[in-house]
Coordinates of C-alpha atoms and ligand atoms in Angstrom, one line a residue:
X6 CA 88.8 80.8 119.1
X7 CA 89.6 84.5 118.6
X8 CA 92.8 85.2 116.0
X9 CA 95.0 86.7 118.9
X10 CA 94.5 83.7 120.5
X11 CA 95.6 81.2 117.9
X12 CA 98.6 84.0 116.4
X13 CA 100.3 85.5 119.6
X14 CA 102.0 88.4 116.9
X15 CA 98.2 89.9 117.0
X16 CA 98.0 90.1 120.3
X17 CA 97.6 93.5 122.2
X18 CA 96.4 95.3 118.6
X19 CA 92.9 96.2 119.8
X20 CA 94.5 98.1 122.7
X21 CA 97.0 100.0 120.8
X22 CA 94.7 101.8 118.5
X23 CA 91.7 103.5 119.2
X24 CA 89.1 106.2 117.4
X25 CA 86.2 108.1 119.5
X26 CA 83.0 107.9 119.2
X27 CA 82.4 108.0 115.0
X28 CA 79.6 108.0 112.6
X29 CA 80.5 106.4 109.0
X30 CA 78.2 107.8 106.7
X31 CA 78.6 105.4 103.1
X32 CA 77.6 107.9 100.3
X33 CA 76.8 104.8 97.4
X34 CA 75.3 102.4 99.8
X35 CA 73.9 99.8 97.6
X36 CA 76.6 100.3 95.9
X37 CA 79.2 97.1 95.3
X38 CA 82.2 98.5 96.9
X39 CA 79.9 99.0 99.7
X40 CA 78.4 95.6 99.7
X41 CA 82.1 93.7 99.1
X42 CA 84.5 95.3 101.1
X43 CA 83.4 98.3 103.5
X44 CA 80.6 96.8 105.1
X45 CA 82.9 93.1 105.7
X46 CA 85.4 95.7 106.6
X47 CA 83.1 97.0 109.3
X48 CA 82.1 93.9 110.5
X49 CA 85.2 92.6 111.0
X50 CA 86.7 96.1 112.7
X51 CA 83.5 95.0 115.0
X52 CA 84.4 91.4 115.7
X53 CA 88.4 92.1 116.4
X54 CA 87.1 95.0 118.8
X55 CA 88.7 97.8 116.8
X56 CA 85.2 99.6 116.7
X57 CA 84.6 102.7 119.3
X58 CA 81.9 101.7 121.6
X59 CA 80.0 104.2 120.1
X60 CA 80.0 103.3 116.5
X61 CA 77.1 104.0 114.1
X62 CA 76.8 103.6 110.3
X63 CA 74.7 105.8 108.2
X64 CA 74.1 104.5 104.6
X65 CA 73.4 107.2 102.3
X66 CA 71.7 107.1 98.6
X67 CA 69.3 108.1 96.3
X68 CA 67.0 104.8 96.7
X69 CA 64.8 105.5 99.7
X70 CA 65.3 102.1 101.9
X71 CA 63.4 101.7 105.2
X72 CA 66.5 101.0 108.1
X73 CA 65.4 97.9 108.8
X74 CA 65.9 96.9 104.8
X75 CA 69.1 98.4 104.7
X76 CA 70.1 96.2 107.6
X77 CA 69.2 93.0 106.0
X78 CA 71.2 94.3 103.0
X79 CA 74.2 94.8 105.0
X80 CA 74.0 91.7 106.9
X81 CA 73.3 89.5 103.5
X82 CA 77.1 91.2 101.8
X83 CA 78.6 90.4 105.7
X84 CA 77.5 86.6 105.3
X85 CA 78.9 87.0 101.0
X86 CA 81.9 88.9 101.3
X87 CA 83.4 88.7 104.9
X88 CA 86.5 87.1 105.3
X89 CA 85.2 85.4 108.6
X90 CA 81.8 84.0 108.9
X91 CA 78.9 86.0 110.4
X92 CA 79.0 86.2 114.2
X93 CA 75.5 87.0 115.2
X94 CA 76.4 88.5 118.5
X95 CA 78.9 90.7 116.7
X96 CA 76.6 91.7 114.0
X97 CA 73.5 92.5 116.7
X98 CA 76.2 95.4 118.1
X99 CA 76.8 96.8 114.4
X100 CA 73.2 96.2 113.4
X101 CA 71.3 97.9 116.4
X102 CA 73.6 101.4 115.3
X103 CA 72.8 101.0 111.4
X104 CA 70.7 103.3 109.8
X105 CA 69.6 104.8 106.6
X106 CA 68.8 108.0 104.9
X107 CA 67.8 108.6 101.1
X108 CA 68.5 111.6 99.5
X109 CA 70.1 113.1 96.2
X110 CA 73.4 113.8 95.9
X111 CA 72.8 117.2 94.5
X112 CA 69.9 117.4 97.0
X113 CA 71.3 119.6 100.1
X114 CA 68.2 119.3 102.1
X115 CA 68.9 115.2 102.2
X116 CA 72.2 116.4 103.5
X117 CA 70.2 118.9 105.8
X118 CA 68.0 115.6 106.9
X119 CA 71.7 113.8 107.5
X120 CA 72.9 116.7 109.9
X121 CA 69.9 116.0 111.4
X122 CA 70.3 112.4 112.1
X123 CA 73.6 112.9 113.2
X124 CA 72.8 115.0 115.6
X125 CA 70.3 113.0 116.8
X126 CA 72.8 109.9 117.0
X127 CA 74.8 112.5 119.1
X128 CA 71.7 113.2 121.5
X129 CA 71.8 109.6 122.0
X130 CA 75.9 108.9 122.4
X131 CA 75.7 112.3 124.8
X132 CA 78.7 113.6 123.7
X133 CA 80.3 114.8 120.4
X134 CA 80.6 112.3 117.7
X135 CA 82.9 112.5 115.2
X136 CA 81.5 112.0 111.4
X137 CA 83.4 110.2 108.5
X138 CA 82.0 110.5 105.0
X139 CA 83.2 108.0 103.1
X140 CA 82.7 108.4 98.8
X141 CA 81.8 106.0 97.5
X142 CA 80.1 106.4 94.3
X143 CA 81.1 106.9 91.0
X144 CA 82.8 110.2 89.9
X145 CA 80.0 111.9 88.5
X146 CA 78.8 113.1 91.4
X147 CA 81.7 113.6 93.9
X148 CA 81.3 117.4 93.3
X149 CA 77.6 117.8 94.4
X150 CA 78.2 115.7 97.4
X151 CA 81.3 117.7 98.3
X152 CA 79.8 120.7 97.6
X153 CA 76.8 119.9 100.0
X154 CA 78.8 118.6 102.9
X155 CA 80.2 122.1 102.4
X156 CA 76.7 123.8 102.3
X157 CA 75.3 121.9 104.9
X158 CA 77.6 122.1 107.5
X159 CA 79.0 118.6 108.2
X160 CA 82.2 119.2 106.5
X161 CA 82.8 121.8 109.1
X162 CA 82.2 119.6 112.4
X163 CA 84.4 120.5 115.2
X164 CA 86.8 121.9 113.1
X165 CA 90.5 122.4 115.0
X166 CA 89.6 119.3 117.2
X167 CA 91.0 115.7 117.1
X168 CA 87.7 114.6 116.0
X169 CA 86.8 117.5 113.4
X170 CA 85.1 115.7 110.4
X171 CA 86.5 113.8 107.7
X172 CA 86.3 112.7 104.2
X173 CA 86.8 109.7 102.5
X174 CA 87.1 109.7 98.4
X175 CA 87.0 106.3 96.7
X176 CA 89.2 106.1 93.6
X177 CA 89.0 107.1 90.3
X178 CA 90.8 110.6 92.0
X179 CA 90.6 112.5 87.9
X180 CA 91.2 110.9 84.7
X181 CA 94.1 113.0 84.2
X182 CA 96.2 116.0 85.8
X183 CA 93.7 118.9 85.3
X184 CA 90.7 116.7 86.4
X185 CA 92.9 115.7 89.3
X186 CA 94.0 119.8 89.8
X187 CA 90.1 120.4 90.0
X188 CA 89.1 117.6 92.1
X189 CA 91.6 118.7 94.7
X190 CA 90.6 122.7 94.5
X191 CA 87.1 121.4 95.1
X192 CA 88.3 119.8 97.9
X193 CA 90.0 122.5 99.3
X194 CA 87.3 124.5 98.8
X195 CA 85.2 122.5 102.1
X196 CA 87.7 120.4 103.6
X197 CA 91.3 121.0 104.9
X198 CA 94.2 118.5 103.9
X199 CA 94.4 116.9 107.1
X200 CA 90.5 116.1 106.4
X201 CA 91.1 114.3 103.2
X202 CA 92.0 110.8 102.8
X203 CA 91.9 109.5 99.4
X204 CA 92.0 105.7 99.0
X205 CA 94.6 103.6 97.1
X206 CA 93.4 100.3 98.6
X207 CA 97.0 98.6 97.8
X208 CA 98.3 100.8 100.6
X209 CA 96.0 98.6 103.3
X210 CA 97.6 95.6 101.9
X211 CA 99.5 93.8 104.7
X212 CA 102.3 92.6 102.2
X213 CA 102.8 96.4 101.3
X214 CA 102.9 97.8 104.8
X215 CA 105.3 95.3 105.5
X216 CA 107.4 96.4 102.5
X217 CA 108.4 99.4 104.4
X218 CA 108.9 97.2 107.6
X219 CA 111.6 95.2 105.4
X220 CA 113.0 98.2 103.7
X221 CA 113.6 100.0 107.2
X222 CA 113.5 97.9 110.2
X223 CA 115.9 95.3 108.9
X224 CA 119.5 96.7 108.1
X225 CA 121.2 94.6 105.6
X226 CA 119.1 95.8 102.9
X227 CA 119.6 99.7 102.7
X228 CA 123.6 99.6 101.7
X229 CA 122.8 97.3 98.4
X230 CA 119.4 99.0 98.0
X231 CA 121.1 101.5 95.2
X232 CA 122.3 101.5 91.7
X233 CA 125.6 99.8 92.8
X234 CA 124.2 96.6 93.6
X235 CA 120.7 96.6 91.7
X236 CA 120.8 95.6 88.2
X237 CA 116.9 96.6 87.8
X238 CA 113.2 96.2 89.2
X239 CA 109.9 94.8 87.8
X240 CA 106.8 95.3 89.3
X241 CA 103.9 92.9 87.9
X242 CA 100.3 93.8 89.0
X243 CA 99.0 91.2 86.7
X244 CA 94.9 89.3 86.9
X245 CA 93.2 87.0 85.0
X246 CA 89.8 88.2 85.3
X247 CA 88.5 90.4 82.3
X248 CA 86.7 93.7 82.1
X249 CA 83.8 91.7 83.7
X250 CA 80.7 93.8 84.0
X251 CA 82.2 96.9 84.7
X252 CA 82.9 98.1 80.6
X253 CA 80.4 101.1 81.3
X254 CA 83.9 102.7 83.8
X255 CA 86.6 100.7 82.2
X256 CA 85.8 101.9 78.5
X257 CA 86.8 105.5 80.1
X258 CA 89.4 103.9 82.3
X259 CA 91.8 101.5 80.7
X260 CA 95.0 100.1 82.5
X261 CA 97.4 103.0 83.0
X262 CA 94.6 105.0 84.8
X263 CA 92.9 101.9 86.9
X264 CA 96.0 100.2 87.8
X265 CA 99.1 102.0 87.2
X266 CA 98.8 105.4 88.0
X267 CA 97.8 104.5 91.4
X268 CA 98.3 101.0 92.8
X269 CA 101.7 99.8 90.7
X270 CA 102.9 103.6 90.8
X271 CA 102.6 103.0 95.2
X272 CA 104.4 99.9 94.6
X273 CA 107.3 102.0 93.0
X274 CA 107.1 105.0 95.7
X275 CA 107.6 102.3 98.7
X276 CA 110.3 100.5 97.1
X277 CA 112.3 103.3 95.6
X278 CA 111.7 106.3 97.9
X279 CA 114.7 107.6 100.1
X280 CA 113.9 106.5 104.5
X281 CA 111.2 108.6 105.7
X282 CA 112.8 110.4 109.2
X283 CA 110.0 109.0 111.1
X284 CA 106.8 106.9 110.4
X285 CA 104.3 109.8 110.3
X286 CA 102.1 110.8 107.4
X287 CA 103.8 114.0 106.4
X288 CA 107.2 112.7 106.5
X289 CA 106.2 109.4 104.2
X290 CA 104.2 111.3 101.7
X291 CA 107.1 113.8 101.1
X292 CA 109.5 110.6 100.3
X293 CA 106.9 109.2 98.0
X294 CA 106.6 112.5 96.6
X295 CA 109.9 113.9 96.1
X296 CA 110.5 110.2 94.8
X297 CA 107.8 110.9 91.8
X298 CA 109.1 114.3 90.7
X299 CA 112.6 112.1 90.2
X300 CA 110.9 110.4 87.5
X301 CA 112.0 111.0 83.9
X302 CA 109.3 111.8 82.0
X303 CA 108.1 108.6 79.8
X304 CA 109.6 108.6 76.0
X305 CA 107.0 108.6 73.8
X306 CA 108.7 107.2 70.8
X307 CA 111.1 106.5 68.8
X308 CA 112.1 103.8 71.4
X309 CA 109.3 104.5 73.6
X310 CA 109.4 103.8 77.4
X311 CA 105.8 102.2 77.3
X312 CA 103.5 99.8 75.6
X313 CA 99.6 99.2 75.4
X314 CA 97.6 96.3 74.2
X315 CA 94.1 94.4 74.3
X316 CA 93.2 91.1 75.3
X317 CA 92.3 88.8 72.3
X318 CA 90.3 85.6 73.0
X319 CA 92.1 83.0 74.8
X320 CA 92.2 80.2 77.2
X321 CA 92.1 81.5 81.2
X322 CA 91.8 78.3 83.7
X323 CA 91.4 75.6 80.7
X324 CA 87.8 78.1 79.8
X325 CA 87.6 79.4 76.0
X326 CA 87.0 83.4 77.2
X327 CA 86.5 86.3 74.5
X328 CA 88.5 89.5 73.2
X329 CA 88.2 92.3 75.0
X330 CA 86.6 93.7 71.8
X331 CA 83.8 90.9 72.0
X332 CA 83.4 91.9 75.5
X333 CA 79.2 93.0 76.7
X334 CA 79.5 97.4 76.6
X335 CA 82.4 97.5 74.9
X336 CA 82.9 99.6 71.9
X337 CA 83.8 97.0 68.4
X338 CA 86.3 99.6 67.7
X339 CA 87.4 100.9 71.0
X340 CA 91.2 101.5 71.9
X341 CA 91.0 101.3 75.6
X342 CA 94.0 99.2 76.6
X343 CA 94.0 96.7 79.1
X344 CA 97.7 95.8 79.7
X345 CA 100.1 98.6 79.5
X346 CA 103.7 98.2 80.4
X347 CA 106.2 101.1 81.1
X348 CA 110.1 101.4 81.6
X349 CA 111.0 104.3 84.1
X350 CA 114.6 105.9 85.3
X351 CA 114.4 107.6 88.2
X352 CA 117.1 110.6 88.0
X353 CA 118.3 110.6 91.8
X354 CA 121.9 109.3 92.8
X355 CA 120.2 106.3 94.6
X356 CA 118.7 105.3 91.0
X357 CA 120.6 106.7 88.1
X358 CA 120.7 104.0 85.5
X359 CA 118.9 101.4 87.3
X360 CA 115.7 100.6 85.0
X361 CA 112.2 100.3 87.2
X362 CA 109.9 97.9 84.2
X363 CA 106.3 98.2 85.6
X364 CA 103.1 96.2 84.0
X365 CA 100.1 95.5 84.2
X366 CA 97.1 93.8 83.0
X367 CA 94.1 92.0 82.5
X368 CA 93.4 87.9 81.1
X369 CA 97.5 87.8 82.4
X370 CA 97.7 83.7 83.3
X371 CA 97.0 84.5 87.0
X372 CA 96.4 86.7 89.4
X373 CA 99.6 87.7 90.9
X374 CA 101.1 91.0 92.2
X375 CA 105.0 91.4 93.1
X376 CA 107.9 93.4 93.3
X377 CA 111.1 91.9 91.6
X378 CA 114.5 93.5 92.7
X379 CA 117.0 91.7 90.6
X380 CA 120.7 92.4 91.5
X381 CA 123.7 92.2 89.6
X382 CA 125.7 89.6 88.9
X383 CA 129.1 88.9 90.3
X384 CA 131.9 90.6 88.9
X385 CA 133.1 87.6 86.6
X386 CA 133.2 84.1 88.0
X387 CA 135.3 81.8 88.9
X388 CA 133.0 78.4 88.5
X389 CA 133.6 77.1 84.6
X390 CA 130.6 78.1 82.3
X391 CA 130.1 74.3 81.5
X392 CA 127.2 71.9 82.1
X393 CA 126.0 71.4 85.6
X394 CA 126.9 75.4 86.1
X395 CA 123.4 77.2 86.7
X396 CA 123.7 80.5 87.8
X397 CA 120.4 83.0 88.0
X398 CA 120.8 87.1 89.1
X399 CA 120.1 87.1 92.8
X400 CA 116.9 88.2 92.7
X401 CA 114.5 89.5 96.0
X402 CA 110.8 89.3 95.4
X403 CA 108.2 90.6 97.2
X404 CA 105.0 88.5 96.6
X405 CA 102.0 90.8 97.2
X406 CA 99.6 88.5 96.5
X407 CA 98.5 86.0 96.4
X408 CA 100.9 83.5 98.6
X409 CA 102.0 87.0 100.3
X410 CA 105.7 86.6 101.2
X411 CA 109.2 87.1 100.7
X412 CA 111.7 85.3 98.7
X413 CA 115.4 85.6 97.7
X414 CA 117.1 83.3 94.6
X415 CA 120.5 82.3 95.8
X416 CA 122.7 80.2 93.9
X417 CA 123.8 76.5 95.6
X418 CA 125.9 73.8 95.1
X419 CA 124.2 71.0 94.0
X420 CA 125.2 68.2 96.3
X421 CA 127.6 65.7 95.2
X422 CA 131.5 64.8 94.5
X423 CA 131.3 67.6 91.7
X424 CA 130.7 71.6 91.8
X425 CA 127.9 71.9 90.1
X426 CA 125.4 74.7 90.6
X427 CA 121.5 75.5 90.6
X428 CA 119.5 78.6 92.0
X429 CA 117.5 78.0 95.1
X430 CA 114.6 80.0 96.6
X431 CA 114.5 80.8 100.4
X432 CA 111.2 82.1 100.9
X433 CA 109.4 83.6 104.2
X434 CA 105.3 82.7 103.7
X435 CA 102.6 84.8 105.4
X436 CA 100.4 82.1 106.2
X437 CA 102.5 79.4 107.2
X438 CA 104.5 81.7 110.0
X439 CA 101.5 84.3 110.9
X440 CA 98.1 82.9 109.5
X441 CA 96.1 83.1 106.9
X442 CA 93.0 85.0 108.2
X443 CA 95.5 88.5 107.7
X444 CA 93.0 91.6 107.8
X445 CA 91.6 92.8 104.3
X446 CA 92.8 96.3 102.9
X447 CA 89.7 98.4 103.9
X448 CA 89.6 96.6 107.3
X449 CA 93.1 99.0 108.2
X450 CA 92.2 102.1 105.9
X451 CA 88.6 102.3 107.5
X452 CA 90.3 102.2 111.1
X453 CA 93.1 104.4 110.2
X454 CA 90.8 106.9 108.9
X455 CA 88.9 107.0 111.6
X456 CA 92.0 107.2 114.0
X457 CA 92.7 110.6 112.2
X458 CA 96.0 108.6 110.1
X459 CA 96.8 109.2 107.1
X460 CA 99.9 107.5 106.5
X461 CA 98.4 105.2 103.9
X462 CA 96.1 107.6 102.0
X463 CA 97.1 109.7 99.0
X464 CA 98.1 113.4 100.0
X465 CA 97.1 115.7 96.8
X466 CA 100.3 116.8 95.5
X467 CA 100.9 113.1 95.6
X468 CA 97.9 112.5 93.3
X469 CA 99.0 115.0 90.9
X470 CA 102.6 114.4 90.6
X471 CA 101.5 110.9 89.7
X472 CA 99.0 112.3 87.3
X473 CA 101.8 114.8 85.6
X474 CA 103.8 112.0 84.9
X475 CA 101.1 109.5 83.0
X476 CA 99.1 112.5 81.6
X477 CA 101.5 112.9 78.5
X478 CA 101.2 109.4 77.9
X479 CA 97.7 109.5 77.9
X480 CA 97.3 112.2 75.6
X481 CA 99.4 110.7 73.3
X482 CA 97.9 107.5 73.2
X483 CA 94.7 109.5 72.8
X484 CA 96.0 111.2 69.7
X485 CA 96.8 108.0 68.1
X486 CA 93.8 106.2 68.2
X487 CA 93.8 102.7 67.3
X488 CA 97.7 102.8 66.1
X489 CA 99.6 101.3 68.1
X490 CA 97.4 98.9 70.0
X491 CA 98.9 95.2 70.1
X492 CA 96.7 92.3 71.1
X493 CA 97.4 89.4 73.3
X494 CA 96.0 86.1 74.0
X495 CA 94.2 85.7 76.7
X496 CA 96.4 83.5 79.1
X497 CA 99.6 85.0 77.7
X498 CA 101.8 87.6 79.5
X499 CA 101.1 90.3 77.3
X500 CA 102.1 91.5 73.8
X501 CA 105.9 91.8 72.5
X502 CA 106.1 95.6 72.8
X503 CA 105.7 94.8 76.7
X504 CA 108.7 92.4 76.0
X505 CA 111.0 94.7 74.1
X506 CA 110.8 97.5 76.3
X507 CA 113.6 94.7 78.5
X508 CA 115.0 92.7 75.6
X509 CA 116.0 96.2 74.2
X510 CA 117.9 96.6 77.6
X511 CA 119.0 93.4 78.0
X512 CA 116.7 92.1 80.4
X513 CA 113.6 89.5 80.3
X514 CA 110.3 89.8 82.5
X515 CA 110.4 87.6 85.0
X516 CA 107.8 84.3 85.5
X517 CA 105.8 85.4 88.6
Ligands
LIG618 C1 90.8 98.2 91.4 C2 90.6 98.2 89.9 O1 91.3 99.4 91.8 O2 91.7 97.2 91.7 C3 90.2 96.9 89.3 O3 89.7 99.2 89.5 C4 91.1 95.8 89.8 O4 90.1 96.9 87.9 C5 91.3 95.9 91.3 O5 90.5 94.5 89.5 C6 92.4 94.9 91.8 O6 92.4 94.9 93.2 P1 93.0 93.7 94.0 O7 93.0 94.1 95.4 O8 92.0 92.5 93.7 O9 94.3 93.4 93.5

């Protein structure tokens, strides 16, 4: 049965939205991005309809794989990673328009040899097709490829029409602000802004999208959503998976660039920034934006705003699980930190005083991601503060994932002859009222790219104002070395610095 049929709400979607005819060229093809979420994404764009009838996919890389390989490869991560099983029929329509071409990176005749397949492709379609380059490989060589889809044209493609070309760039964007400056002047240098769209996959999150639906198509919330009625926010991006195999990038990475600086910083944009005037790119990005430059920039000490630590072994799930130190690539005296937790004011009259407590981290107890708006309490009270009297902030949380949904902590009376109180949860659940089979991140940012929208893409001033405000803490905790570093259990929600960034304000991190 096809998902519109059994949910109703996702019913007329594949006629709303449509892109022309498109090649997606992957740049990192055997790549595992590639293999776990863009081709699934494609597949699944394919078996909802959401594909133009003209749809090819060119995998790029350095690896020279006959098409017919390449095609096996893709259908094997369909049938691993897709959300839904494999549909032959609907994989025979993406299959017979995959292709392959090999080529270095820093090679621009294999970029000459992709201008030529595309044209080719076009020869075939019999019209203009519009091409989407989509980076996916490790920064190292995002310059050479940019450079060549420069040099060999295909940056250029119908520029000035709806379907001029466009890019794609995975994240890392920089390690910092300068890197960030010079990955965005390279940019420039090929591709206009309206060309670009740089990936924070949080943004193709369902539950985030519908933050902004909360925040602006329901009206009760925007007069208490200020410092009069809102005590403070957390935001918890927390997992319980370690640095798995990928220490080679997250020795250079850490927390604060891999998950704060870009996914729990978008959390914080959505939730804090002023109503955009309408729901188009431009006028979202400048809210997000002018949101960031409102942020105070982080104390570094002597009561610093933020706090870094490692995993030490632990228990995740019942399993015994090692250090971060004792981890396979990882340096025995590295100071790469994988939690970091920050406290940020926002200097606007919307947020003045209201403290936004952000963290994140890896070996956390679970995997959960949410937004916390805890309000203030009432102005005294007029229920005895005796046994039986349990009264909790009112507290609205948006669960990200997983169990994506909604719920506010009200206080009740406890039924019975006495008044006694307790806090209760109402809660609104994704799955129960929509679902569960909710489209994956990529599935959306793939189509919307495609589409030519770039609502939920990173603009570059975006990119660096985000960048301007971690970069000092990055330096410093670069100067320092080791110092500094606490250590928590695996399993355990992070070291007491983490905790004393609240307690020092009065406040406790919530229990996601
Ligand atoms: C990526 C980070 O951007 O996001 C990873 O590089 C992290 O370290 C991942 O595990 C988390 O994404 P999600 O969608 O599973 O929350």
């Amino acid at each position: 049965m096809a998902d519109t049929e059994r949910h109703p709400f996702l019913q007329g979607l594949s006629k709303h939205r449509g892109a022309p005819p498109t090649v997606v060229v992957i740049f990192g093809a055997s790549g595992d991005l590639t293999a776990r979420k863009l081709i699934p994404a494609i597949y699944n764009l394919s078996f909802d309809n959401l594909l133009p009838a003209d749809f090819h996919l060119v995998g790029y890389g350095r690896k020279p794989i006959p098409d017919e390989e390449f095609r096996g490869i893709a259908a094997a991560a369909v049938k691993e990673f897709s959300r839904r099983e494999m549909d032959p029929e609907v994989w025979k329509r993406v299959a017979a328009n995959t292709t392959y071409v090999s080529g270095g990176y820093d090679e621009k005749a294999g970029f000459d040899r992709l201008a030529a397949h595309i044209k080719d492709i076009e020869k075939g379609v019999g019209s203009e097709v519009q091409s989407l380059f989509y980076i996916s490989t490790p920064p190292s060589v995002f310059f050479p490829i940019i450079q060549n889809l420069g040099a060999s044209g295909l940056g250029g493609r119908y520029l000035g029409k709806p379907h001029h070309s466009k890019v794609i760039i995975e994240k890392p964007f920089g390690k910092d602000l300068d890197s960030a400056k010079a990955l965005n002047a390279e940019l420039r240098s090929v591709f206009q802004e309206n060309q670009v769209y740089r990936i924070d996959h949080y943004l193709g999150k369902e539950t985030v999208q519908d933050l902004l639906v909360q925040r602006f198509a329901n009206s009760i919330f925007e007069p208490i959503w200020n410092r009069n009625y809102i005590d403070s926010v957390q935001i918890t991006v927390a997992e319980d998976q370690g640095v798995g195999t990928r220490a080679g990038y997250y020795e250079q990475s850490g927390c604060l660039r891999d998950m704060i600086q870009n996914h729990t910083t978008q959390l914080l944009a959505l939730t804090a920034m002023e109503p955009p005037g309408s729901f188009e790119a431009e006028a979202l990005r400048d809210e997000k934006v002018k949101l960031l430059k409102a942020i105070e920039p982080v104390a570094l000490g002597p009561d610093p705003d933020m706090a870094r630590a490692q995993y030490a072994a632990g228990m995740i799930g019942g399993k015994k699980v090692p250090g971060y130190l004792e981890e396979k690539g990882i340096a025995p005296n590295s100071s790469t930190e994988t939690y970091a937790a920050l406290r940020l004011s926002i200097n606007n009259w919307r947020w003045q005083g209201v403290p936004f407590y952000l963290r994140s981290g890896k070996r956390l107890p679970r995997r959960v991601s949410e937004i916390a708006i805890q309000f203030k309490r009432p102005p005294g009270t007029i229920f005895p503060q005796k046994e039986g009297f349990n009264l909790a902030a009112n507290t609205l949380s948006f669960q990200i994932q997983p169990d994506e949904g909604l719920s506010l902590i009200l206080n009740a009376k406890v039924p019975g002859l006495d008044t006694r109180t307790q806090p209760v949860k109402m809660s609104f659940r994704y799955a129960t009222t929509f679902g569960s089979n909710t489209p994956e991140a990529y599935e959306r940012l793939v189509l919307d790219a495609m589409i030519g929208d770039g609502t939920l893409f990173i603009r570059g001033d975006e990119a660096e104002t985000s960048w301007a405000l971690y970069t000092p803490v990055l330096n410093f905790w670069q100067s320092q070395g080791r110092k500094g570093v606490e250590s928590y259990s695996a399993g355990a929600w992070g070291p007491e610095g983490g905790d004393q960034l609240l307690t020092s304000r009065g406040h406790v991190w919530r229990q996601p």
